[in-house]
Short mmCIF file of C-alpha atoms in Angstrom, two decimals:
data_model
loop_
_atom_site.label_atom_id
_atom_site.label_comp_id
_atom_site.label_asym_id
_atom_site.label_seq_id
_atom_site.Cartn_x
_atom_site.Cartn_y
_atom_site.Cartn_z
CA MET T 46 0.04 0.00 -0.10
CA ASN T 47 2.68 2.37 0.82
CA THR T 48 4.49 1.66 -2.43
CA GLU T 49 1.16 2.63 -4.19
CA PHE T 50 1.13 5.81 -2.64
CA GLN T 51 4.61 6.67 -2.78
CA SER T 52 4.55 6.04 -6.63
CA THR T 53 1.65 8.30 -7.08
CA LEU T 54 2.73 10.88 -4.79
CA SER T 55 6.41 10.89 -6.73
CA LEU T 56 4.93 11.95 -10.09
CA PRO T 57 6.20 15.02 -11.30
CA HIS T 58 2.86 16.61 -11.70
CA ALA T 59 1.63 15.87 -8.60
CA GLN T 60 4.27 16.43 -5.96
CA PRO T 61 5.59 20.01 -5.13
CA ARG T 62 2.59 21.27 -3.69
CA ASN T 63 0.29 18.52 -2.97
CA PRO T 64 -1.15 18.62 0.72
CA LEU T 65 -1.44 14.85 0.35
CA ARG T 66 2.08 14.26 1.25
CA LEU T 67 1.37 15.61 4.59
CA PHE T 68 -1.38 12.79 5.07
CA SER T 69 0.79 10.30 3.69
CA TYR T 70 3.10 10.73 6.72
CA PHE T 71 0.51 10.55 8.87
CA HIS T 72 -1.25 7.28 7.73
CA PRO T 73 -1.55 5.74 4.53
CA VAL T 74 -5.16 5.03 5.04
CA VAL T 75 -6.02 8.73 5.45
CA ALA T 76 -4.08 9.07 1.83
CA PHE T 77 -6.17 6.32 0.36
CA ILE T 78 -9.26 7.89 1.29
CA HIS T 79 -8.51 11.13 -0.35
CA LEU T 80 -6.96 9.39 -3.79
CA ALA T 81 -9.98 7.13 -3.60
CA SER T 82 -12.78 10.18 -3.37
CA LEU T 83 -13.77 8.66 0.15
CA ASP T 84 -13.52 11.74 1.58
CA ALA T 85 -16.50 13.63 0.56
CA PRO T 86 -19.17 10.54 0.84
CA ILE T 87 -18.11 10.12 4.48
CA ILE T 88 -18.33 13.53 5.27
CA ALA T 89 -21.84 13.77 3.05
CA ALA T 90 -23.07 10.93 5.25
CA LEU T 91 -22.13 12.36 8.71
CA TRP T 92 -23.39 15.75 8.30
CA CYS T 93 -26.73 14.15 7.01
CA LEU T 94 -26.77 12.50 10.54
CA PHE T 95 -25.98 15.86 12.07
CA PHE T 96 -28.83 17.67 10.55
CA ALA T 97 -31.36 14.95 11.44
CA ALA T 98 -30.05 15.05 15.07
CA THR T 99 -30.44 19.02 15.35
CA VAL T 100 -34.20 18.43 14.82
CA HIS T 101 -34.35 15.03 16.69
CA ILE T 102 -35.21 13.04 13.58
CA ALA T 103 -34.06 9.00 13.72
CA LEU T 104 -32.98 8.35 10.18
CA PRO T 105 -32.79 4.68 8.67
CA LEU T 106 -29.29 3.39 8.23
CA THR T 107 -30.07 3.45 4.36
CA ALA T 108 -30.13 7.24 4.55
CA PRO T 109 -26.68 7.73 4.74
CA LEU T 110 -25.85 4.72 3.01
CA PHE T 111 -27.73 6.32 -0.18
CA LEU T 112 -26.06 9.37 0.00
CA PHE T 113 -22.59 8.21 0.31
CA LEU T 114 -23.22 6.01 -2.56
CA CYS T 115 -24.48 8.67 -4.86
CA VAL T 116 -21.99 11.43 -3.63
CA TRP T 117 -18.74 8.72 -4.40
CA ILE T 118 -20.23 7.89 -8.03
CA LEU T 119 -20.35 11.67 -8.53
CA TYR T 120 -17.24 12.50 -7.27
CA ILE T 121 -15.40 9.46 -9.42
CA ALA T 122 -17.17 10.85 -12.46
CA ASP T 123 -15.91 14.22 -12.01
CA ARG T 124 -12.05 13.25 -10.87
CA LEU T 125 -11.91 10.70 -14.10
CA LEU T 126 -13.33 13.36 -16.38
CA ASP T 127 -10.66 15.93 -15.06
CA ALA T 128 -8.06 13.35 -15.54
CA ARG T 129 -8.67 12.98 -19.40
CA PRO T 130 -5.88 14.91 -20.33
CA LEU T 131 -3.49 12.34 -18.94
CA ASP T 132 -5.04 9.62 -21.02
CA ALA T 133 -4.88 11.68 -23.90
CA ARG T 134 -1.49 12.69 -23.04
CA GLN T 135 -2.08 16.40 -24.24
CA PRO T 136 1.16 18.71 -23.95
CA ASN T 137 -0.65 21.44 -22.68
CA ALA T 138 -2.78 19.92 -19.76
CA PRO T 139 -2.92 21.57 -16.83
CA ARG T 140 -1.06 20.45 -13.88
CA LEU T 141 -3.06 18.01 -12.10
CA GLU T 142 -3.20 16.47 -8.44
CA ALA T 143 -2.31 13.37 -7.13
CA ARG T 144 -5.98 12.48 -6.89
CA HIS T 145 -6.33 12.81 -10.80
CA HIS T 146 -3.19 10.55 -11.44
CA PHE T 147 -4.66 7.73 -9.22
CA HIS T 148 -7.97 7.71 -10.88
CA ALA T 149 -6.38 7.70 -14.47
CA ARG T 150 -4.10 5.03 -13.23
CA HIS T 151 -6.94 2.81 -11.47
CA ALA T 152 -9.94 3.94 -13.91
CA ARG T 153 -11.14 0.71 -14.67
CA VAL T 154 -11.33 -0.35 -11.05
CA LEU T 155 -12.95 2.70 -10.11
CA LEU T 156 -15.65 2.35 -12.79
CA ALA T 157 -16.69 -1.33 -11.48
CA CYS T 158 -16.88 0.50 -8.19
CA VAL T 159 -19.16 2.92 -9.91
CA ALA T 160 -21.24 0.03 -11.27
CA ALA T 161 -21.72 -1.67 -8.18
CA ALA T 162 -22.68 1.28 -6.05
CA ALA T 163 -25.13 2.03 -9.16
CA LEU T 164 -26.34 -1.61 -8.77
CA VAL T 165 -26.79 -1.35 -5.08
CA LEU T 166 -29.03 1.80 -5.20
CA LEU T 167 -30.99 0.38 -8.13
CA LEU T 168 -31.95 -2.40 -5.69
CA LEU T 169 -32.30 -0.71 -2.66
CA ILE T 170 -33.81 2.90 -3.21
CA PRO T 171 -37.38 1.17 -4.51
CA ARG T 172 -37.88 -0.38 -1.03
CA HIS T 173 -36.03 1.71 1.28
CA MET T 174 -36.41 5.19 0.06
CA PRO T 175 -39.47 7.24 0.64
CA PHE T 176 -41.04 9.03 -2.10
CA PRO T 177 -40.65 12.71 -0.73
CA VAL T 178 -37.07 12.25 -0.35
CA PHE T 179 -36.63 10.12 -3.97
CA ARG T 180 -38.73 13.49 -5.03
CA GLU T 181 -36.25 16.09 -3.62
CA TYR T 182 -33.24 14.04 -4.73
CA LEU T 183 -34.73 13.74 -8.21
CA SER T 184 -34.98 17.36 -8.58
CA LEU T 185 -31.45 18.22 -8.09
CA ALA T 186 -30.26 15.44 -10.19
CA SER T 187 -32.00 17.42 -13.08
CA LEU T 188 -29.51 20.05 -12.22
CA LEU T 189 -26.31 17.49 -12.78
CA PRO T 190 -26.12 17.34 -16.50
CA ILE T 191 -26.03 21.37 -16.74
CA TYR T 192 -22.97 21.16 -14.02
CA PHE T 193 -21.08 18.45 -16.10
CA LEU T 194 -21.46 20.01 -19.30
CA GLN T 195 -20.41 23.20 -17.99
CA ALA T 196 -17.30 22.25 -15.48
CA HIS T 197 -16.11 19.61 -18.41
CA ARG T 198 -16.68 21.28 -21.64
CA PRO T 199 -13.79 21.05 -24.07
CA ILE T 200 -11.78 23.80 -23.85
CA LYS T 201 -8.35 25.05 -24.19
CA PHE T 202 -6.58 23.55 -21.43
CA SER T 203 -5.71 26.28 -18.82
CA ARG T 204 -5.68 26.53 -14.78
CA ARG T 205 -8.21 29.47 -14.11
CA SER T 206 -7.64 31.82 -11.39
CA PRO T 207 -9.62 30.95 -8.27
CA SER T 208 -12.35 33.64 -6.86
CA LEU T 209 -14.48 33.82 -4.45
CA PHE T 210 -17.48 33.78 -6.60
CA SER T 211 -16.19 31.15 -9.17
CA ALA T 212 -19.29 29.49 -10.52
CA LYS T 213 -18.17 26.09 -10.18
CA GLU T 214 -17.16 26.52 -6.84
CA ILE T 215 -20.57 28.13 -5.81
CA ALA T 216 -22.33 24.96 -7.74
CA VAL T 217 -20.83 22.32 -5.63
CA GLY T 218 -21.40 24.18 -2.34
CA LEU T 219 -25.10 24.37 -2.84
CA PHE T 220 -25.53 21.03 -4.27
CA PHE T 221 -23.65 19.22 -1.49
CA GLY T 222 -25.29 21.28 1.22
CA ALA T 223 -28.75 20.45 -0.56
CA ALA T 224 -28.13 16.59 -0.59
CA THR T 225 -27.25 16.69 2.57
CA ILE T 226 -30.28 17.91 3.68
CA VAL T 227 -32.44 16.27 1.96
CA PRO T 228 -33.28 13.25 4.00
CA THR T 229 -34.16 15.34 7.02
CA TRP T 230 -35.70 18.30 4.77
CA ALA T 231 -38.13 15.56 3.10
CA ARG T 232 -38.78 13.47 6.36
CA SER T 233 -39.91 16.36 8.51
CA PRO T 234 -41.63 19.69 6.94
CA GLN T 235 -42.39 20.99 10.44
CA SER T 236 -38.82 21.27 10.62
CA HIS T 237 -37.91 23.35 7.30
CA ALA T 238 -37.85 26.69 9.64
CA ALA T 239 -34.80 25.35 11.43
CA LEU T 240 -33.33 23.37 8.53
CA LEU T 241 -33.07 26.17 6.18
CA PRO T 242 -30.62 28.53 8.00
CA ALA T 243 -28.46 25.46 8.99
CA GLY T 244 -28.55 24.31 5.52
CA ALA T 245 -27.67 27.52 3.82
CA LEU T 246 -24.53 27.91 6.31
CA PHE T 247 -23.34 24.32 5.60
CA ALA T 248 -23.58 25.22 1.89
CA ALA T 249 -21.53 28.56 2.52
CA LEU T 250 -18.78 26.44 4.28
CA CYS T 251 -18.79 23.88 1.46
CA TRP T 252 -18.51 26.66 -1.01
CA LEU T 253 -15.37 28.06 1.14
CA ASN T 254 -13.77 24.80 1.31
CA CYS T 255 -14.02 24.43 -2.51
CA ILE T 256 -12.30 27.82 -2.87
CA ALA T 257 -9.64 27.34 -0.42
CA ILE T 258 -8.29 24.10 -1.76
CA GLU T 259 -8.66 25.35 -5.56
CA THR T 260 -6.49 28.19 -4.38
CA TRP T 261 -3.64 26.18 -2.21
CA GLU T 262 -3.32 24.18 -5.41
CA SER T 263 -3.26 26.71 -7.69
CA GLN T 264 -1.88 29.42 -6.06
CA PRO T 265 -0.52 28.03 -2.94
CA HIS T 266 1.11 31.58 -2.07
CA SER T 267 -2.33 33.43 -2.30
CA SER T 268 -4.02 35.22 0.52
CA LEU T 269 -7.56 34.02 -0.83
CA PRO T 270 -7.42 30.65 1.11
CA ARG T 271 -6.76 32.93 4.30
CA ALA T 272 -9.66 35.09 3.26
CA ALA T 273 -12.19 31.81 2.90
CA VAL T 274 -11.09 30.27 6.18
CA ALA T 275 -11.78 33.61 8.16
CA ILE T 276 -15.22 34.02 6.56
CA ALA T 277 -15.75 30.41 7.53
CA ILE T 278 -14.88 30.93 10.76
CA LEU T 279 -17.10 34.09 10.92
#
């Protein structure tokens, strides 16, 4: 396992500024969670349970499981699309991170994981997801093609300058926050007044997290990550 991580992290386009190098010294499991796109699904599942606990709703275990699998599928798809320049060996491709090299190197395994996760969802959702929850998720899913077409449209490769008002980071923050709160929102209409401000703040935190990560990776000496963290704390 350590050999795999070290070989991924030592790639010339992934080494100099990647914070994953620090994680790999901590514990290889932490590095694997990040490389395999498992970090965001875990966070989504945990926050799903946190939101339910704040309004005293007992969610079935299938609720965070469904969210975990859906988020994992989307993150794998997003990073495989980001890693396309590696497969095409584009000379002007942007400098990508260790997670993109990992996805490009293990694309077949990750696609098999996507297929298995999708099969589990297809088998369990009809029996274990209430229709109000399904309806809310279907509404969110209808917006996903717009995101993927916009984020991965064929353009000349260049690393964009991060901005607090970048459309991609705002979309990810809003979608991630909304998807996390849906299981409680759909099951407890009487709790909407309490969930709305909490969900909005969480979406803002997700947005700022995306901005900070993008800036740290593309402009490690920029003051924008510190500004994003300061706003999140306030």
